[in-house]
C-alpha atoms as a PDB file:
ATOM      1  CA  UNK A   1      92.858  97.489 108.863  1.00  0.00           C
ATOM      2  CA  UNK A   2      95.808  98.662 109.071  1.00  0.00           C
ATOM      3  CA  UNK A   3      97.207 102.110 110.675  1.00  0.00           C
ATOM      4  CA  UNK A   4     101.060 102.059 109.634  1.00  0.00           C
ATOM      5  CA  UNK A   5     103.704 105.049 109.173  1.00  0.00           C
ATOM      6  CA  UNK A   6     106.383 103.961 106.804  1.00  0.00           C
ATOM      7  CA  UNK A   7     107.154 105.902 103.453  1.00  0.00           C
ATOM      8  CA  UNK A   8     105.087 104.824 100.150  1.00  0.00           C
ATOM      9  CA  UNK A   9     105.881 105.099  95.982  1.00  0.00           C
ATOM     10  CA  UNK A  10     101.942 106.184  95.882  1.00  0.00           C
ATOM     11  CA  UNK A  11     101.575 108.842  98.273  1.00  0.00           C
ATOM     12  CA  UNK A  12     103.446 111.715  96.046  1.00  0.00           C
ATOM     13  CA  UNK A  13      99.634 112.433  94.466  1.00  0.00           C
ATOM     14  CA  UNK A  14      97.758 111.744  97.640  1.00  0.00           C
ATOM     15  CA  UNK A  15      98.957 114.602  99.341  1.00  0.00           C
ATOM     16  CA  UNK A  16      96.092 116.630 101.321  1.00  0.00           C
ATOM     17  CA  UNK A  17      96.078 120.375 101.309  1.00  0.00           C
ATOM     18  CA  UNK A  18      95.515 121.776 105.290  1.00  0.00           C
ATOM     19  CA  UNK A  19      91.738 122.564 105.805  1.00  0.00           C
ATOM     20  CA  UNK A  20      89.974 124.832 108.488  1.00  0.00           C
ATOM     21  CA  UNK A  21      86.400 124.994 108.585  1.00  0.00           C
ATOM     22  CA  UNK A  22      83.473 126.055 110.867  1.00  0.00           C
ATOM     23  CA  UNK A  23      83.133 128.473 113.561  1.00  0.00           C
ATOM     24  CA  UNK A  24      85.223 130.030 115.533  1.00  0.00           C
ATOM     25  CA  UNK A  25      83.400 129.477 118.358  1.00  0.00           C
ATOM     26  CA  UNK A  26      82.717 125.969 117.586  1.00  0.00           C
ATOM     27  CA  UNK A  27      81.938 124.102 121.107  1.00  0.00           C
ATOM     28  CA  UNK A  28      82.747 120.635 118.862  1.00  0.00           C
ATOM     29  CA  UNK A  29      86.215 120.722 117.248  1.00  0.00           C
ATOM     30  CA  UNK A  30      89.064 118.660 116.394  1.00  0.00           C
ATOM     31  CA  UNK A  31      92.125 118.861 114.215  1.00  0.00           C
ATOM     32  CA  UNK A  32      93.304 115.745 111.797  1.00  0.00           C
ATOM     33  CA  UNK A  33      96.264 114.690 110.478  1.00  0.00           C
ATOM     34  CA  UNK A  34      94.582 113.429 107.433  1.00  0.00           C
ATOM     35  CA  UNK A  35      95.748 110.687 104.419  1.00  0.00           C
ATOM     36  CA  UNK A  36      94.289 109.484 101.793  1.00  0.00           C
ATOM     37  CA  UNK A  37      94.777 105.766 100.823  1.00  0.00           C
ATOM     38  CA  UNK A  38      93.796 103.945  97.999  1.00  0.00           C
ATOM     39  CA  UNK A  39      93.598 100.208  99.741  1.00  0.00           C
ATOM     40  CA  UNK A  40      93.888  99.364 102.896  1.00  0.00           C
ATOM     41  CA  UNK A  41      96.771  97.981 103.376  1.00  0.00           C
ATOM     42  CA  UNK A  42      98.672 101.248 101.653  1.00  0.00           C
ATOM     43  CA  UNK A  43     100.836 102.226 104.774  1.00  0.00           C
ATOM     44  CA  UNK A  44     100.885 105.922 105.486  1.00  0.00           C
ATOM     45  CA  UNK A  45     103.196 107.699 105.498  1.00  0.00           C
ATOM     46  CA  UNK A  46     105.688 110.241 106.377  1.00  0.00           C
ATOM     47  CA  UNK A  47     104.637 113.494 107.965  1.00  0.00           C
ATOM     48  CA  UNK A  48     105.491 115.994 105.016  1.00  0.00           C
ATOM     49  CA  UNK A  49     102.853 113.610 102.911  1.00  0.00           C
ATOM     50  CA  UNK A  50      99.603 114.449 105.697  1.00  0.00           C
ATOM     51  CA  UNK A  51      97.275 117.635 105.584  1.00  0.00           C
ATOM     52  CA  UNK A  52      96.272 119.179 108.453  1.00  0.00           C
ATOM     53  CA  UNK A  53      92.220 119.710 108.870  1.00  0.00           C
ATOM     54  CA  UNK A  54      90.861 121.483 112.003  1.00  0.00           C
ATOM     55  CA  UNK A  55      86.981 121.361 111.974  1.00  0.00           C
ATOM     56  CA  UNK A  56      85.136 123.368 113.685  1.00  0.00           C
ATOM     57  CA  UNK A  57      80.881 123.101 114.278  1.00  0.00           C
ATOM     58  CA  UNK A  58      78.158 123.437 117.750  1.00  0.00           C
ATOM     59  CA  UNK A  59      76.951 120.205 117.172  1.00  0.00           C
ATOM     60  CA  UNK A  60      77.917 116.245 116.593  1.00  0.00           C
ATOM     61  CA  UNK A  61      75.473 116.128 113.550  1.00  0.00           C
ATOM     62  CA  UNK A  62      77.487 119.448 112.391  1.00  0.00           C
ATOM     63  CA  UNK A  63      80.379 118.266 112.722  1.00  0.00           C
ATOM     64  CA  UNK A  64      79.637 114.824 110.812  1.00  0.00           C
ATOM     65  CA  UNK A  65      78.332 116.999 108.126  1.00  0.00           C
ATOM     66  CA  UNK A  66      81.067 119.203 107.431  1.00  0.00           C
ATOM     67  CA  UNK A  67      83.941 116.901 108.055  1.00  0.00           C
ATOM     68  CA  UNK A  68      82.146 114.757 105.423  1.00  0.00           C
ATOM     69  CA  UNK A  69      82.179 117.532 103.274  1.00  0.00           C
ATOM     70  CA  UNK A  70      85.850 118.378 103.298  1.00  0.00           C
ATOM     71  CA  UNK A  71      85.976 114.285 102.050  1.00  0.00           C
ATOM     72  CA  UNK A  72      83.326 114.091  99.308  1.00  0.00           C
ATOM     73  CA  UNK A  73      86.063 115.665  96.759  1.00  0.00           C
ATOM     74  CA  UNK A  74      88.533 112.800  97.239  1.00  0.00           C
ATOM     75  CA  UNK A  75      86.427 109.605  97.187  1.00  0.00           C
ATOM     76  CA  UNK A  76      84.825 108.085  94.417  1.00  0.00           C
ATOM     77  CA  UNK A  77      82.237 105.419  93.262  1.00  0.00           C
ATOM     78  CA  UNK A  78      82.558 102.273  95.778  1.00  0.00           C
ATOM     79  CA  UNK A  79      83.491  99.374  94.688  1.00  0.00           C
ATOM     80  CA  UNK A  80      82.966  96.212  96.376  1.00  0.00           C
ATOM     81  CA  UNK A  81      85.377  93.182  96.277  1.00  0.00           C
ATOM     82  CA  UNK A  82      83.872  88.914  97.030  1.00  0.00           C
ATOM     83  CA  UNK A  83      84.961  85.794  96.779  1.00  0.00           C
ATOM     84  CA  UNK A  84      84.318  84.095  93.520  1.00  0.00           C
ATOM     85  CA  UNK A  85      84.651  80.709  94.916  1.00  0.00           C
ATOM     86  CA  UNK A  86      87.171  78.252  94.038  1.00  0.00           C
ATOM     87  CA  UNK A  87      89.464  78.904  90.568  1.00  0.00           C
ATOM     88  CA  UNK A  88      87.413  81.970  89.953  1.00  0.00           C
ATOM     89  CA  UNK A  89      89.351  84.893  92.525  1.00  0.00           C
ATOM     90  CA  UNK A  90      87.636  87.964  92.636  1.00  0.00           C
ATOM     91  CA  UNK A  91      84.217  89.136  91.723  1.00  0.00           C
ATOM     92  CA  UNK A  92      83.935  93.247  91.480  1.00  0.00           C
ATOM     93  CA  UNK A  93      80.845  95.497  90.942  1.00  0.00           C
ATOM     94  CA  UNK A  94      79.980  99.079  91.276  1.00  0.00           C
ATOM     95  CA  UNK A  95      78.213  99.765  95.001  1.00  0.00           C
ATOM     96  CA  UNK A  96      76.251 102.846  95.711  1.00  0.00           C
ATOM     97  CA  UNK A  97      75.422 105.754  94.384  1.00  0.00           C
ATOM     98  CA  UNK A  98      77.970 107.139  91.772  1.00  0.00           C
ATOM     99  CA  UNK A  99      77.827 110.585  93.557  1.00  0.00           C
ATOM    100  CA  UNK A 100      78.661 109.183  97.389  1.00  0.00           C
ATOM    101  CA  UNK A 101      76.294 110.937 100.160  1.00  0.00           C
ATOM    102  CA  UNK A 102      77.028 110.846 103.975  1.00  0.00           C
ATOM    103  CA  UNK A 103      75.726 108.324 104.597  1.00  0.00           C
ATOM    104  CA  UNK A 104      78.152 106.184 102.582  1.00  0.00           C
ATOM    105  CA  UNK A 105      80.839 107.529 104.878  1.00  0.00           C
ATOM    106  CA  UNK A 106      81.272 104.448 106.558  1.00  0.00           C
ATOM    107  CA  UNK A 107      82.679 102.730 103.191  1.00  0.00           C
ATOM    108  CA  UNK A 108      85.377 105.149 103.311  1.00  0.00           C
ATOM    109  CA  UNK A 109      86.649 106.884 106.595  1.00  0.00           C
ATOM    110  CA  UNK A 110      88.366 105.186 109.424  1.00  0.00           C
ATOM    111  CA  UNK A 111      90.282 106.970 111.988  1.00  0.00           C
ATOM    112  CA  UNK A 112      93.599 105.371 113.370  1.00  0.00           C
ATOM    113  CA  UNK A 113      95.393 106.208 117.010  1.00  0.00           C
ATOM    114  CA  UNK A 114      98.717 107.152 115.905  1.00  0.00           C
ATOM    115  CA  UNK A 115     100.055 105.717 119.833  1.00  0.00           C
ATOM    116  CA  UNK A 116      98.535 102.130 119.949  1.00  0.00           C
ATOM    117  CA  UNK A 117      97.473 101.785 116.233  1.00  0.00           C
ATOM    118  CA  UNK A 118      93.749 101.267 116.868  1.00  0.00           C
ATOM    119  CA  UNK A 119      91.215 101.708 114.059  1.00  0.00           C
ATOM    120  CA  UNK A 120      87.754 103.423 114.786  1.00  0.00           C
ATOM    121  CA  UNK A 121      85.043 103.707 112.105  1.00  0.00           C
ATOM    122  CA  UNK A 122      83.043 106.423 111.149  1.00  0.00           C
ATOM    123  CA  UNK A 123      80.148 105.581 113.154  1.00  0.00           C
ATOM    124  CA  UNK A 124      82.716 106.551 116.023  1.00  0.00           C
ATOM    125  CA  UNK A 125      82.013 109.925 115.477  1.00  0.00           C
ATOM    126  CA  UNK A 126      78.009 109.489 116.909  1.00  0.00           C
ATOM    127  CA  UNK A 127      78.666 111.422 120.297  1.00  0.00           C
ATOM    128  CA  UNK A 128      80.618 114.587 120.979  1.00  0.00           C
ATOM    129  CA  UNK A 129      82.433 112.564 124.054  1.00  0.00           C
ATOM    130  CA  UNK A 130      84.247 110.796 121.631  1.00  0.00           C
ATOM    131  CA  UNK A 131      86.049 113.909 120.270  1.00  0.00           C
ATOM    132  CA  UNK A 132      86.663 114.613 124.176  1.00  0.00           C
ATOM    133  CA  UNK A 133      88.006 111.320 124.577  1.00  0.00           C
ATOM    134  CA  UNK A 134      90.427 111.699 121.380  1.00  0.00           C
ATOM    135  CA  UNK A 135      91.912 115.585 122.536  1.00  0.00           C
ATOM    136  CA  UNK A 136      94.827 113.670 124.365  1.00  0.00           C
ATOM    137  CA  UNK A 137      95.388 111.728 121.115  1.00  0.00           C
ATOM    138  CA  UNK A 138      96.412 112.142 117.770  1.00  0.00           C
ATOM    139  CA  UNK A 139      93.908 110.798 115.438  1.00  0.00           C
ATOM    140  CA  UNK A 140      94.802 110.612 111.727  1.00  0.00           C
ATOM    141  CA  UNK A 141      91.902 110.467 109.078  1.00  0.00           C
ATOM    142  CA  UNK A 142      92.087 107.817 106.385  1.00  0.00           C
ATOM    143  CA  UNK A 143      90.020 108.663 103.537  1.00  0.00           C
ATOM    144  CA  UNK A 144      89.524 105.353 101.016  1.00  0.00           C
ATOM    145  CA  UNK A 145      89.573 106.504  97.562  1.00  0.00           C
ATOM    146  CA  UNK A 146      87.770 103.373  96.367  1.00  0.00           C
ATOM    147  CA  UNK A 147      85.683 102.099  99.618  1.00  0.00           C
ATOM    148  CA  UNK A 148      87.378 100.331 102.480  1.00  0.00           C
ATOM    149  CA  UNK A 149      86.544  97.282 100.326  1.00  0.00           C
ATOM    150  CA  UNK A 150      90.198  97.346  98.182  1.00  0.00           C
ATOM    151  CA  UNK A 151      92.726  95.442 101.203  1.00  0.00           C
ATOM    152  CA  UNK A 152      95.721  95.112  98.928  1.00  0.00           C
ATOM    153  CA  UNK A 153      97.701  96.446  96.408  1.00  0.00           C
ATOM    154  CA  UNK A 154      97.046  93.708  94.221  1.00  0.00           C
ATOM    155  CA  UNK A 155      93.165  93.716  94.454  1.00  0.00           C
ATOM    156  CA  UNK A 156      93.490  97.306  93.743  1.00  0.00           C
ATOM    157  CA  UNK A 157      95.137  96.981  90.320  1.00  0.00           C
ATOM    158  CA  UNK A 158      92.187  94.229  89.473  1.00  0.00           C
ATOM    159  CA  UNK A 159      89.993  96.339  90.358  1.00  0.00           C
ATOM    160  CA  UNK A 160      91.367  99.331  88.170  1.00  0.00           C
ATOM    161  CA  UNK A 161      91.791  96.822  85.253  1.00  0.00           C
ATOM    162  CA  UNK A 162      87.655  95.569  85.626  1.00  0.00           C
ATOM    163  CA  UNK A 163      86.150  99.038  85.637  1.00  0.00           C
ATOM    164  CA  UNK A 164      88.733 101.573  83.976  1.00  0.00           C
ATOM    165  CA  UNK A 165      90.840  99.274  81.698  1.00  0.00           C
ATOM    166  CA  UNK A 166      89.689 100.196  77.845  1.00  0.00           C
ATOM    167  CA  UNK A 167      87.747  97.094  76.348  1.00  0.00           C
ATOM    168  CA  UNK A 168      88.296  95.767  72.956  1.00  0.00           C
ATOM    169  CA  UNK A 169      85.331  97.247  71.824  1.00  0.00           C
ATOM    170  CA  UNK A 170      86.013 101.035  72.403  1.00  0.00           C
ATOM    171  CA  UNK A 171      90.144 100.413  71.447  1.00  0.00           C
ATOM    172  CA  UNK A 172      90.650 101.752  67.921  1.00  0.00           C
ATOM    173  CA  UNK A 173      90.867  99.165  64.908  1.00  0.00           C
ATOM    174  CA  UNK A 174      93.702 100.259  62.546  1.00  0.00           C
ATOM    175  CA  UNK A 175      92.984  98.518  58.881  1.00  0.00           C
ATOM    176  CA  UNK A 176      96.276  96.189  58.489  1.00  0.00           C
ATOM    177  CA  UNK A 177      98.315  97.446  55.687  1.00  0.00           C
ATOM    178  CA  UNK A 178      98.533  95.871  52.076  1.00  0.00           C
ATOM    179  CA  UNK A 179     100.778  92.914  51.284  1.00  0.00           C
ATOM    180  CA  UNK A 180     102.414  93.671  48.409  1.00  0.00           C
ATOM    181  CA  UNK A 181     103.666  90.788  46.331  1.00  0.00           C
ATOM    182  CA  UNK A 182     107.184  91.047  44.730  1.00  0.00           C
ATOM    183  CA  UNK A 183     107.042  89.560  41.186  1.00  0.00           C
ATOM    184  CA  UNK A 184     109.449  86.853  40.940  1.00  0.00           C
ATOM    185  CA  UNK A 185     112.964  87.028  38.757  1.00  0.00           C
ATOM    186  CA  UNK A 186     112.895  84.721  36.151  1.00  0.00           C
ATOM    187  CA  UNK A 187     115.610  81.871  36.401  1.00  0.00           C
ATOM    188  CA  UNK A 188     118.815  81.426  34.641  1.00  0.00           C
ATOM    189  CA  UNK A 189     119.524  78.949  31.656  1.00  0.00           C
ATOM    190  CA  UNK A 190     120.709  76.274  34.608  1.00  0.00           C
ATOM    191  CA  UNK A 191     117.651  76.583  36.378  1.00  0.00           C
ATOM    192  CA  UNK A 192     118.995  78.952  38.936  1.00  0.00           C
ATOM    193  CA  UNK A 193     117.536  83.168  39.451  1.00  0.00           C
ATOM    194  CA  UNK A 194     119.733  85.764  39.151  1.00  0.00           C
ATOM    195  CA  UNK A 195     118.993  86.180  43.046  1.00  0.00           C
ATOM    196  CA  UNK A 196     120.850  82.753  43.665  1.00  0.00           C
ATOM    197  CA  UNK A 197     123.677  83.587  41.423  1.00  0.00           C
ATOM    198  CA  UNK A 198     123.927  86.654  43.588  1.00  0.00           C
ATOM    199  CA  UNK A 199     123.286  85.434  46.310  1.00  0.00           C
ATOM    200  CA  UNK A 200     126.604  82.323  45.860  1.00  0.00           C
ATOM    201  CA  UNK A 201     128.919  85.547  44.302  1.00  0.00           C
ATOM    202  CA  UNK A 202     128.493  87.637  47.088  1.00  0.00           C
ATOM    203  CA  UNK A 203     129.413  85.000  49.374  1.00  0.00           C
ATOM    204  CA  UNK A 204     132.373  83.852  46.958  1.00  0.00           C
ATOM    205  CA  UNK A 205     134.134  87.482  47.294  1.00  0.00           C
ATOM    206  CA  UNK A 206     132.774  86.878  51.548  1.00  0.00           C
ATOM    207  CA  UNK A 207     134.828  84.026  51.718  1.00  0.00           C
ATOM    208  CA  UNK A 208     137.938  85.182  49.090  1.00  0.00           C
ATOM    209  CA  UNK A 209     137.972  88.585  50.846  1.00  0.00           C
ATOM    210  CA  UNK A 210     138.397  86.450  54.264  1.00  0.00           C
ATOM    211  CA  UNK A 211     141.238  84.729  52.884  1.00  0.00           C
ATOM    212  CA  UNK A 212     143.122  88.104  51.658  1.00  0.00           C
ATOM    213  CA  UNK A 213     142.911  89.422  55.439  1.00  0.00           C
ATOM    214  CA  UNK A 214     144.382  86.034  56.618  1.00  0.00           C
ATOM    215  CA  UNK A 215     147.333  86.130  54.289  1.00  0.00           C
ATOM    216  CA  UNK A 216     147.469  90.431  54.355  1.00  0.00           C
ATOM    217  CA  UNK A 217     147.810  89.745  57.995  1.00  0.00           C
ATOM    218  CA  UNK A 218     150.422  86.927  58.287  1.00  0.00           C
ATOM    219  CA  UNK A 219     152.887  88.650  55.543  1.00  0.00           C
ATOM    220  CA  UNK A 220     153.081  91.253  57.991  1.00  0.00           C
ATOM    221  CA  UNK A 221     154.045  89.131  60.686  1.00  0.00           C
ATOM    222  CA  UNK A 222     156.716  87.257  58.828  1.00  0.00           C
ATOM    223  CA  UNK A 223     158.014  91.125  58.324  1.00  0.00           C
ATOM    224  CA  UNK A 224     157.889  92.289  61.332  1.00  0.00           C
ATOM    225  CA  UNK A 225     160.000  88.718  62.541  1.00  0.00           C
ATOM    226  CA  UNK A 226     162.215  89.760  59.824  1.00  0.00           C
ATOM    227  CA  UNK A 227     162.699  93.177  60.432  1.00  0.00           C
ATOM    228  CA  UNK A 228     163.307  92.111  64.767  1.00  0.00           C
ATOM    229  CA  UNK A 229     165.509  89.292  63.163  1.00  0.00           C
ATOM    230  CA  UNK A 230     169.415  90.404  64.604  1.00  0.00           C
ATOM    231  CA  UNK A 231     172.666  90.342  63.293  1.00  0.00           C
ATOM    232  CA  UNK A 232     174.836  87.258  65.283  1.00  0.00           C
ATOM    233  CA  UNK A 233     178.238  88.342  65.677  1.00  0.00           C
ATOM    234  CA  UNK A 234     181.550  86.172  65.667  1.00  0.00           C
ATOM    235  CA  UNK A 235     184.123  87.245  67.738  1.00  0.00           C
ATOM    236  CA  UNK A 236     187.248  85.282  67.816  1.00  0.00           C
ATOM    237  CA  UNK A 237     188.327  84.292  70.955  1.00  0.00           C
ATOM    238  CA  UNK A 238     192.107  85.269  72.062  1.00  0.00           C
ATOM    239  CA  UNK A 239     194.910  82.962  73.165  1.00  0.00           C
ATOM    240  CA  UNK A 240     196.096  82.751  76.376  1.00  0.00           C
ATOM    241  CA  UNK A 241     199.287  84.756  77.127  1.00  0.00           C
ATOM    242  CA  UNK A 242     202.365  82.092  76.681  1.00  0.00           C
ATOM    243  CA  UNK A 243     200.864  79.723  74.707  1.00  0.00           C
ATOM    244  CA  UNK A 244     202.534  79.622  71.019  1.00  0.00           C
ATOM    245  CA  UNK A 245     200.659  80.748  68.290  1.00  0.00           C
ATOM    246  CA  UNK A 246     200.669  77.563  65.703  1.00  0.00           C
ATOM    247  CA  UNK A 247     200.442  80.162  62.808  1.00  0.00           C
ATOM    248  CA  UNK A 248     203.867  81.774  64.569  1.00  0.00           C
ATOM    249  CA  UNK A 249     206.056  79.320  62.804  1.00  0.00           C
ATOM    250  CA  UNK A 250     204.163  77.738  59.953  1.00  0.00           C
ATOM    251  CA  UNK A 251     205.492  77.742  56.367  1.00  0.00           C
ATOM    252  CA  UNK A 252     204.099  76.674  52.696  1.00  0.00           C
ATOM    253  CA  UNK A 253     206.460  73.963  51.642  1.00  0.00           C
ATOM    254  CA  UNK A 254     205.557  74.355  47.585  1.00  0.00           C
ATOM    255  CA  UNK A 255     207.071  71.564  45.184  1.00  0.00           C
ATOM    256  CA  UNK A 256     207.453  71.696  41.598  1.00  0.00           C
ATOM    257  CA  UNK A 257     205.316  69.250  40.318  1.00  0.00           C
ATOM    258  CA  UNK A 258     206.482  68.036  36.529  1.00  0.00           C
ATOM    259  CA  UNK A 259     202.904  66.553  35.034  1.00  0.00           C
ATOM    260  CA  UNK A 260     204.584  66.758  31.211  1.00  0.00           C
ATOM    261  CA  UNK A 261     204.952  63.459  30.038  1.00  0.00           C
ATOM    262  CA  UNK A 262     208.035  62.198  28.579  1.00  0.00           C
ATOM    263  CA  UNK A 263     207.984  61.610  24.607  1.00  0.00           C
ATOM    264  CA  UNK A 264     209.398  57.852  24.241  1.00  0.00           C
END
């Protein structure tokens, strides 16, 4: 049985309110820090999750009865767990009465010494001297909601599924909607139905639309290339200084050619 302290995801719904009960002049009294557990391995949370119970009485029997009256609203009917043998897993059954009494307290209450992490049972409260020894110790009262038989979170979940999950008989049955049969379309003259023809036309149209998109993109690209094309300027190189210009003394000699034939 664990007596550890650490943050816990389930602590928000397990808080216990502060209580002061019993006569102020009681000779037997103790201040407990109280934490409620769903299963044994559930780690006791940080300080703000605890309730503080100051219990006072004139005798140890009165002290036990007063303490149980504070515990009783926080417990439910005990669940007992046993091993079902190889391949069976765990077997769960209700244990004890539907309304637990003080006689069932050992199934629901343990005491944890914070410093040494020592665990005490309910039966340790049989003598007032026990509380006297605890006066110099910090004792945490752990309340086990479904008894100390639920050791781990996995077992706790299995137990809840066994006892609290709705059965198939209790689940409301819903009628399945009637299936409405669609009328068949008459076939075309060539053996295909009108729906087949529509599907074929849609596929053809889709292919044509894809082709048009490709062509449009290609045309746009070519137009952009035409717009970006730059004119290349042709520049005549100048002659070097002192070089003779070959056209400076050029003369065109024209000769007159007589192409007429002489008469005989």
